[in-house]
Short mmCIF file of C-alpha atoms and ligand atoms in Angstrom, two decimals:
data_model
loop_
_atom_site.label_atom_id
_atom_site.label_comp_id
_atom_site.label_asym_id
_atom_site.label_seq_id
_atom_site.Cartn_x
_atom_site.Cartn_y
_atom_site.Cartn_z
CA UNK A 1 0.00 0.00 0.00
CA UNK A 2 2.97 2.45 0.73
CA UNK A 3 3.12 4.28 -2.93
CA UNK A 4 4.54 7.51 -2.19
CA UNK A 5 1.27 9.00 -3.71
CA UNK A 6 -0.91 8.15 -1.14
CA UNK A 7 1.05 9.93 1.41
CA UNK A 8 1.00 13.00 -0.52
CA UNK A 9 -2.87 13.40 1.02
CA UNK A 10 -1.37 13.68 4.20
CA UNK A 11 0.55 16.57 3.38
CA UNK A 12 -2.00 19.35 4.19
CA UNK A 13 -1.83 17.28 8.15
CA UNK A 14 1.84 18.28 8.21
CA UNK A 15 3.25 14.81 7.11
CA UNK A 16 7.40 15.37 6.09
CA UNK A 17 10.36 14.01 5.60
CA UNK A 18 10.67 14.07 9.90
CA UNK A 19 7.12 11.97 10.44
CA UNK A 20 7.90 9.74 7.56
CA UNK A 21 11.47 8.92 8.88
CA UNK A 22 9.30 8.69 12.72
CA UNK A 23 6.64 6.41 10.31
CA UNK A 24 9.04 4.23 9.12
CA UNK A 25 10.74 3.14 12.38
CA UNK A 26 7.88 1.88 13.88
CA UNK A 27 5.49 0.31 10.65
CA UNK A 28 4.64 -2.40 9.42
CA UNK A 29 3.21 -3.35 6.53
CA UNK A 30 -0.64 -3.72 7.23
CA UNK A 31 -0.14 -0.09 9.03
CA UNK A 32 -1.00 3.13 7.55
CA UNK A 33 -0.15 6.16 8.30
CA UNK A 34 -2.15 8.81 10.41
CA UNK A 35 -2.54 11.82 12.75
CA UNK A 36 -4.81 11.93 15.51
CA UNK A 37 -7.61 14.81 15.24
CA UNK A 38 -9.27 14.58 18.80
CA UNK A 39 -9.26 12.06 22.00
CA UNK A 40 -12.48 10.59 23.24
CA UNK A 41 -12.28 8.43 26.33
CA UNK A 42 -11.21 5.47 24.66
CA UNK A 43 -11.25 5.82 21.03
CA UNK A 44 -9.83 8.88 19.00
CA UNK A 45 -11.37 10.35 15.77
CA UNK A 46 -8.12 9.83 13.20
CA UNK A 47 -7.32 11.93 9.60
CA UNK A 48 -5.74 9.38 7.20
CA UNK A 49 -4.62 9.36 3.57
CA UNK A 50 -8.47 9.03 2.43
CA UNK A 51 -10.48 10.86 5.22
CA UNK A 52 -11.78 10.48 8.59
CA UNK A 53 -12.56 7.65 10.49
CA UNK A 54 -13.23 6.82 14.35
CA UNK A 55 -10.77 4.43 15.57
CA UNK A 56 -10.20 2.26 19.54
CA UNK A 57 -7.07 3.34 21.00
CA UNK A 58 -5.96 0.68 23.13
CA UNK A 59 -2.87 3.09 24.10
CA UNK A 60 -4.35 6.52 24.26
CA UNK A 61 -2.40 8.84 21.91
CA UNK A 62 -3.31 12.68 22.15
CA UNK A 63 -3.91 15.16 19.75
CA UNK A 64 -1.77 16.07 17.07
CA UNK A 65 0.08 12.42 17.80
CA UNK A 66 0.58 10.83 14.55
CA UNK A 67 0.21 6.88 14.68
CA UNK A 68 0.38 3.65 12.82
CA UNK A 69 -3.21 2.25 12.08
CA UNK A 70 -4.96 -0.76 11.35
CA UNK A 71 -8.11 -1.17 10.17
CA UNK A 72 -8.80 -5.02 9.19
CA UNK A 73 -10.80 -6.14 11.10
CA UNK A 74 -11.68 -2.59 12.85
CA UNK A 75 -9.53 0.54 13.41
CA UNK A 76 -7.10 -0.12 15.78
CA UNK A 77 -4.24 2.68 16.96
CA UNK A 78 -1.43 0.21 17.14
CA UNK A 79 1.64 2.36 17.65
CA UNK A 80 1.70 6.43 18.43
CA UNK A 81 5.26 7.66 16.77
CA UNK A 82 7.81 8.38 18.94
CA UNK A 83 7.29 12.58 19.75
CA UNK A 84 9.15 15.45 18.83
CA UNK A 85 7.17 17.70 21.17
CA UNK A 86 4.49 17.34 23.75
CA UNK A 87 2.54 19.92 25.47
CA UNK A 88 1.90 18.90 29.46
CA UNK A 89 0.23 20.35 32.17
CA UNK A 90 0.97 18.69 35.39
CA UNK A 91 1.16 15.30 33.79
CA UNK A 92 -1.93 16.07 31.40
CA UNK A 93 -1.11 15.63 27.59
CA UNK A 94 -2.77 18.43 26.07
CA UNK A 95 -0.65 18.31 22.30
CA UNK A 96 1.46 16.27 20.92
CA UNK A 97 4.21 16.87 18.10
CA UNK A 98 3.34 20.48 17.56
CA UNK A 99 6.17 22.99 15.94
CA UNK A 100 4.62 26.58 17.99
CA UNK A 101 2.65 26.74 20.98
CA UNK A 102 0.85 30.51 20.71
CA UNK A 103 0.67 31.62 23.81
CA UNK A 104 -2.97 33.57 24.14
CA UNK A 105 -3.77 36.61 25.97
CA UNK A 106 -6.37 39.03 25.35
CA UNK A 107 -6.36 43.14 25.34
CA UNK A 108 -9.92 43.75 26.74
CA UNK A 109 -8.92 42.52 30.02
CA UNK A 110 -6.43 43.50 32.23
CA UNK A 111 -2.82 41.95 31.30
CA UNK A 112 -2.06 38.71 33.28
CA UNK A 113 2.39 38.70 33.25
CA UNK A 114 2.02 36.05 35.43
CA UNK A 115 -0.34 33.87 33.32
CA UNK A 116 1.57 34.52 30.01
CA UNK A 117 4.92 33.99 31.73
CA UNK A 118 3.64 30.18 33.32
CA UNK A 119 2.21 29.31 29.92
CA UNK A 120 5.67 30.24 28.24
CA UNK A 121 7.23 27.60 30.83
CA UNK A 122 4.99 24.95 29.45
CA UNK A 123 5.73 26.14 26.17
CA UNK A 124 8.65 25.81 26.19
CA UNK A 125 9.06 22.70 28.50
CA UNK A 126 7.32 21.20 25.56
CA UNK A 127 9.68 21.29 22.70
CA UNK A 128 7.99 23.74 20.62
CA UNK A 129 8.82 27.40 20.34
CA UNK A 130 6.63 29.56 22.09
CA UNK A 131 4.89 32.73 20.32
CA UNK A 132 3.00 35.16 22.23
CA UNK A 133 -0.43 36.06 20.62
CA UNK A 134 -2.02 39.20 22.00
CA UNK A 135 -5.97 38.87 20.62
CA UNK A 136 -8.60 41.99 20.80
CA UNK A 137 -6.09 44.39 19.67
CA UNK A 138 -9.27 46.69 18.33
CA UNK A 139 -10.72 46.90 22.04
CA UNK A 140 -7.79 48.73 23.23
CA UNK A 141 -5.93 52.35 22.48
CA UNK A 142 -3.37 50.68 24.70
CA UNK A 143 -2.56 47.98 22.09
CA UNK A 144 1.23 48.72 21.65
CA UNK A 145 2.18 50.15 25.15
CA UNK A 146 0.74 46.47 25.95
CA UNK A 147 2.68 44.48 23.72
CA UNK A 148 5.79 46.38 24.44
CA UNK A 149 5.55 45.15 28.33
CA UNK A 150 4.89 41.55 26.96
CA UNK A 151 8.04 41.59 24.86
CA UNK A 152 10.33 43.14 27.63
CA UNK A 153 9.30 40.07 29.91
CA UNK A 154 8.89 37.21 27.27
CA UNK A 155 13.07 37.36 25.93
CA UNK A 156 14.29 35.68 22.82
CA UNK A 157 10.10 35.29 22.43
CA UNK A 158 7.85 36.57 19.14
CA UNK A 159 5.07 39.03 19.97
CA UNK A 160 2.36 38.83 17.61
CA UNK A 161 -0.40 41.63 18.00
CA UNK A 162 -3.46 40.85 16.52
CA UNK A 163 -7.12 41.50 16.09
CA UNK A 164 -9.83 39.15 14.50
CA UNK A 165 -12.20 42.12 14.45
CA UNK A 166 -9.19 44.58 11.85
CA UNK A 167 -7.46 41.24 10.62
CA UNK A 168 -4.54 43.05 12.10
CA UNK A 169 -1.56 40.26 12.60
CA UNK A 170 -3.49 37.35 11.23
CA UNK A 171 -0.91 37.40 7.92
CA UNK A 172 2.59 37.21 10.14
CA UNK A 173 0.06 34.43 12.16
CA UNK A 174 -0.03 32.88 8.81
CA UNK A 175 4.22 33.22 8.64
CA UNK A 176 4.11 31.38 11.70
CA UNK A 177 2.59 28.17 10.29
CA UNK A 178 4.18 27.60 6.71
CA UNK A 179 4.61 25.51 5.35
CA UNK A 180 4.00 22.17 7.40
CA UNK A 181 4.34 23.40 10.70
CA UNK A 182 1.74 22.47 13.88
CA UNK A 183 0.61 24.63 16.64
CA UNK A 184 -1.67 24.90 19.28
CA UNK A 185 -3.14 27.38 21.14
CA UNK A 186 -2.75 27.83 24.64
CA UNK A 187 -4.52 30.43 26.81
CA UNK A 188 -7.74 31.11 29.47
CA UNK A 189 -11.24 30.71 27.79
CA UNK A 190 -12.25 34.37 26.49
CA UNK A 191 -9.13 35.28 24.90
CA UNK A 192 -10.50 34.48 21.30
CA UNK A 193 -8.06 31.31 20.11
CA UNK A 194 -11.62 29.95 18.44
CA UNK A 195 -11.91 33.38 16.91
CA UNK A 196 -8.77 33.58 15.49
CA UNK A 197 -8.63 29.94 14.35
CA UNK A 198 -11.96 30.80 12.03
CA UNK A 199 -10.36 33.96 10.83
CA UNK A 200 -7.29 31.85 10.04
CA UNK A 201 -9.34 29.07 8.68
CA UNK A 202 -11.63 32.14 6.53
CA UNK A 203 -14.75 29.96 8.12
CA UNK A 204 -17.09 30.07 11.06
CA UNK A 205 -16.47 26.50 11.69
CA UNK A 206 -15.45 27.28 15.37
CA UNK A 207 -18.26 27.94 18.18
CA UNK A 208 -16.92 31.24 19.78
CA UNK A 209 -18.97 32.50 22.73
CA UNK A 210 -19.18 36.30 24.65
CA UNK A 211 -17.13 37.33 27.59
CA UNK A 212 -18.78 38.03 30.53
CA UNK A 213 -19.16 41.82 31.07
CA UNK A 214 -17.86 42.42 34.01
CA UNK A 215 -14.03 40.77 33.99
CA UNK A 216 -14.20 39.53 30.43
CA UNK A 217 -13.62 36.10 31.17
CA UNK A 218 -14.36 33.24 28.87
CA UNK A 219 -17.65 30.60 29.36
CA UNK A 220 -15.36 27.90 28.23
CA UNK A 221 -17.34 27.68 24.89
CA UNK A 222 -14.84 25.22 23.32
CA UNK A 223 -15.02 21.61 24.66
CA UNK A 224 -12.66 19.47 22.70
CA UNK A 225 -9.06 19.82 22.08
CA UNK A 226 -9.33 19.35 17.84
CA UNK A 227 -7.05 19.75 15.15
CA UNK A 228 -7.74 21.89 12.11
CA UNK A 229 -5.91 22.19 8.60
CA UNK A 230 -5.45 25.24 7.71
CA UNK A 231 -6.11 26.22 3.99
CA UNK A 232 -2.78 27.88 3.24
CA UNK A 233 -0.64 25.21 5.06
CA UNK A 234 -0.59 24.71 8.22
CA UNK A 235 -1.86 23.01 11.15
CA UNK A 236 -3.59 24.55 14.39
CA UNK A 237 -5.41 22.54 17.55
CA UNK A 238 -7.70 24.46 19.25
CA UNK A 239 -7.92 23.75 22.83
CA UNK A 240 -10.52 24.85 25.48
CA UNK A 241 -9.57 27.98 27.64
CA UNK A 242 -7.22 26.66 30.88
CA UNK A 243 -8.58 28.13 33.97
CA UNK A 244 -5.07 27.40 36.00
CA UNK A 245 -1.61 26.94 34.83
CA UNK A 246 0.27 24.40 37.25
CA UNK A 247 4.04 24.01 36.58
CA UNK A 248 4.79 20.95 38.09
CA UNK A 249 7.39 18.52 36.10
CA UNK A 250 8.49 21.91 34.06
CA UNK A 251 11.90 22.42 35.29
CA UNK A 252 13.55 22.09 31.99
CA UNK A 253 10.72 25.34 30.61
CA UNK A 254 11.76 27.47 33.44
CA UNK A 255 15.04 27.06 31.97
CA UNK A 256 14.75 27.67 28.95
CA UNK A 257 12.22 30.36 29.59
CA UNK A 258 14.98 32.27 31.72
CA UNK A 259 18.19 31.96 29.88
CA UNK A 260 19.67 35.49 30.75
CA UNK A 261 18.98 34.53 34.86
CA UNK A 262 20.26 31.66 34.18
CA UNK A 263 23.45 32.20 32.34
CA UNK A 264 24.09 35.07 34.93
CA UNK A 265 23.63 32.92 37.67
CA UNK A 266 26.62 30.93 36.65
CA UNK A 267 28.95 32.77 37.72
CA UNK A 268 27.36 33.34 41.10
CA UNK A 269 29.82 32.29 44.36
CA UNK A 270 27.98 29.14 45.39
CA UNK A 271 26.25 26.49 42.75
CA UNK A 272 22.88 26.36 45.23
CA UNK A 273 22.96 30.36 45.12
CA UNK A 274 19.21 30.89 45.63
CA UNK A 275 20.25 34.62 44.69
CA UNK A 276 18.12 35.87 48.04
CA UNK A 277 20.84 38.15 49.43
CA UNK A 278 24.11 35.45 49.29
CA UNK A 279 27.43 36.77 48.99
CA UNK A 280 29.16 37.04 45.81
CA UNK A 281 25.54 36.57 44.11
CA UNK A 282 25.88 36.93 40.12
CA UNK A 283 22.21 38.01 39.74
CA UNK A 284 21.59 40.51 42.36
CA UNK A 285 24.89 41.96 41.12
CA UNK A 286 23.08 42.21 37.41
CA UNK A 287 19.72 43.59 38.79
CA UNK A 288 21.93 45.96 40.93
CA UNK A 289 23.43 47.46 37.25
CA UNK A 290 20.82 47.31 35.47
CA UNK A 291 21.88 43.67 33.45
CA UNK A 292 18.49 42.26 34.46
CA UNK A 293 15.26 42.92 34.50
CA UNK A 294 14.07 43.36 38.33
CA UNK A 295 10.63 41.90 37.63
CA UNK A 296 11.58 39.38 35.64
CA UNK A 297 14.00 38.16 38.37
CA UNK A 298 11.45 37.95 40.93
CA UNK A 299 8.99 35.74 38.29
CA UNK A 300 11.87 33.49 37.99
CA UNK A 301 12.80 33.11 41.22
CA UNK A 302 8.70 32.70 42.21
CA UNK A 303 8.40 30.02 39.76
CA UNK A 304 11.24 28.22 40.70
CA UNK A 305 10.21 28.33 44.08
CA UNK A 306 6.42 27.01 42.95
CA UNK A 307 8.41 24.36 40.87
CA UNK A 308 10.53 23.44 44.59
CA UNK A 309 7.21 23.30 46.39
CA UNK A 310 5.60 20.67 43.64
CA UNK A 311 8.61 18.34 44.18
CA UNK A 312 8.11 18.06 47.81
CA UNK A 313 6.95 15.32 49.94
CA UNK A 314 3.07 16.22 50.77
CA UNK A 315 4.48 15.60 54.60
CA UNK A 316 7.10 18.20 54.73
CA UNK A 317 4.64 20.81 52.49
CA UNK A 318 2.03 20.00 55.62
CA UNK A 319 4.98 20.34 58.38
CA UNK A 320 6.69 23.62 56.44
CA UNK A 321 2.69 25.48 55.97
CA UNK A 322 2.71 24.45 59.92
CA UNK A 323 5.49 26.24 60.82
CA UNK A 324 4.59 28.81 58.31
CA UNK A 325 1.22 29.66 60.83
CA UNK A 326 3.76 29.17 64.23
CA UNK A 327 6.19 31.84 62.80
CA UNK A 328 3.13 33.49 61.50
CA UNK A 329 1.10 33.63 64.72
CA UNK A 330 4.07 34.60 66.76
CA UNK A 331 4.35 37.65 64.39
CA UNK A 332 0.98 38.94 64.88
CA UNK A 333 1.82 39.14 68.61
CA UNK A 334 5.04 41.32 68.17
CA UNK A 335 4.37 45.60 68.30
CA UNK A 336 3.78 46.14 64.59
CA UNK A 337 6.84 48.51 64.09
CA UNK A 338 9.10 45.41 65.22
CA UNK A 339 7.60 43.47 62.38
N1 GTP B 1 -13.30 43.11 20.00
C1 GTP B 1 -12.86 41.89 19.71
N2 GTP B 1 -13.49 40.81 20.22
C2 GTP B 1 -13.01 39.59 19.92
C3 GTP B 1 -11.89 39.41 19.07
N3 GTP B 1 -11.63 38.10 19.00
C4 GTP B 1 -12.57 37.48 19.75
N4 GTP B 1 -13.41 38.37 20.30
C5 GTP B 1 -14.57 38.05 21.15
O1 GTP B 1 -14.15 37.38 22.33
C6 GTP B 1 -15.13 36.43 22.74
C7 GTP B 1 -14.49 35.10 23.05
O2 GTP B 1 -13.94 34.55 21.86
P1 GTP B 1 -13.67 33.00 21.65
O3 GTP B 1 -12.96 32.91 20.34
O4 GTP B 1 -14.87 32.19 21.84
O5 GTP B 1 -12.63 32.70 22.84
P2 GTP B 1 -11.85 31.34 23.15
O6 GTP B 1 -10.47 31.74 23.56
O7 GTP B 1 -11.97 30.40 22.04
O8 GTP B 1 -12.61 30.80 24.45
P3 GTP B 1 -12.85 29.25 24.96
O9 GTP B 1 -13.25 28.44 23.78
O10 GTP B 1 -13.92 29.39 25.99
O11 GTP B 1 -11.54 28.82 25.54
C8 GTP B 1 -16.17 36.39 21.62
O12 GTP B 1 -17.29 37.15 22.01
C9 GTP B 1 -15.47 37.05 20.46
O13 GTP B 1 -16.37 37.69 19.59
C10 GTP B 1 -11.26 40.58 18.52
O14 GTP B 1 -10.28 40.53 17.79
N5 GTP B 1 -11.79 41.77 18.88
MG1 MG B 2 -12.66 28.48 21.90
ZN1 ZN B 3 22.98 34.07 42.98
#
């Protein structure tokens, strides 16, 4: 069955040289080859060569995964490819072998720093390069001040300013994708990734849904994480809005996330430097002369510490919070100006 021409179908899903090498490692001759459009409990709704067709999933792939099928008798998923990328949220698959996670926030809403700078962790604990997408450009006169404070905390990151309503940003969007790239979008319900995806698609295949009025947050209108071709070349998943962004098992993004603290903190004194006030401490030293960026110091070191806490025995969290409310409650009994 392997003719080269009936791979060239698969094409548009993002199949290359890279998934047929991945294809061929792991095949075998009653297999063909396909990607994985959406998870359902047990079975998985699968893009192949010649269409769409619901297949069990004895090993739960996620979406985006491509996999080896079999369809006599049924379809079976009989092998997922070894990944080049997966998206995770404490130990949740949300993606798999995706080229760009966009990173969503919206302008109608007050900026979340935090948010954006935990979802560039995962981004980039993921394998993919992380783009920053900042939606609703229209609602706001603030639209550049905005993406100016993004860029100065997101380093070595693209910012992407966009607006569904002007079709401002959806072509270097586009620029993003070419030719045969995958990526998904990542961000809190409300921000307008279904929007966009329809504006990129030029349909209205996506449900969006209103804000509410007062904080402009999402009603979690999409349901299914779902991969989408997009005309031009291209592949997007949609995802549903996250409503929290835990870091745990994202070491490696913080990293990666942070590579000017980082590199600076090399050449602090001690290896364990926590850079809280040691002596000969690299980092503070930058900060101090204006090498580093204050605030993006303290969001490094406050992730790291949230990444520290996640490793911990649940015991010594429970006997540290304890002593936390002993050193606490002994504090509320001192004068207040010997606090
Ligand atoms: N003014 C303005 N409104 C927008 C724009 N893009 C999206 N919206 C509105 O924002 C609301 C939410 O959009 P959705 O696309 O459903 O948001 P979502 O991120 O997909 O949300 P979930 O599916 O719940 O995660 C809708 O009312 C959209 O019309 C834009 O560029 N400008
Ligand atoms: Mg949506
Ligand atoms: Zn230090």
């Amino acid at each position: 069955m392997s003719s080269d021409l009936s791979f060239d179908a698969l094409v548009p899903l993002g199949w290359d040289d890279r998934v047929a090498a991945l294809y061929a490692s792991v095949a075998e001759p009653h297999h063909q080859p396909a990607r994985v459009g959406r998870v359902d409990r047990d079975r998985c709704t699968v893009r192949t060569a010649t269409g769409q067709l619901r297949a069990a999933a004895p090993v739960l792939p996620t979406t985006g995964d491509w996999v080896a099928l079999r369809t006599d008798p049924e379809p079976v998923v009989d092998v997922v490819l070894p990944r080049w990328s997966a998206l995770e949220r404490e130990g949740q698959l949300l993606a798999a072998d995706i080229d760009v996670v966009f990173v969503v926030a919206s302008l109608d809403r007050p900026l979340n720093l935090n948010r954006i700078e935990r979802e560039l962790v995962l981004a980039w604990d993921s394998g993919a390069r992380p783009v920053v997408i900042l939606t609703k450009a229209d609602a706001t006169p603030e639209a550049d001040v905005l993406a100016k404070t993004v860029d100065a905390r997101a380093v070595g990151v693209d910012v992407v300013t966009t607006s569904a309503a002007t079709g401002q940003g959806v072509d270097e969007l586009l620029g993003h994708l070419r030719p045969n790239r995958t990526a998904v979008l990542l961000g809190p319900s409300g921000a307008g990734k279904s929007t966009l995806v329809n504006r990129l698609l030029r349909s209205e295949s996506e449900a969006t849904g209103e804000v509410r009025e007062g904080d402009h947050k999402g009603r979690h209108t999409t349901s299914s994480r779902h991969l989408l071709v997009i005309p031009g070349g291209g592949v997007l998943i949609d995802t549903p809005g996250l409503r929290s962004v835990g870091l745990t098992g994202a070491e490696g993004g913080v990293a990666l996330a942070f590579p000017d603290v980082e590199e600076i903190g090399q050449g602090c004194r001690f290896r364990d430097c926590r850079h809280a006030g040691e002596p000969g401490c690299a980092v503070v030293a930058a900060v101090e002369d204006g090498r580093l960026d204050p605030d993006r110091v303290a969001s490094y070191l406050k992730l790291q510490g949230e990444l520290e806490d996640s490793v911990k025995e649940p015991w010594l969290k429970a006997a540290e919070s304890q002593q936390g409310r002993i050193v606490h409650r002994a504090m509320k009994k001192l004068p207040k100006k010997k606090r």
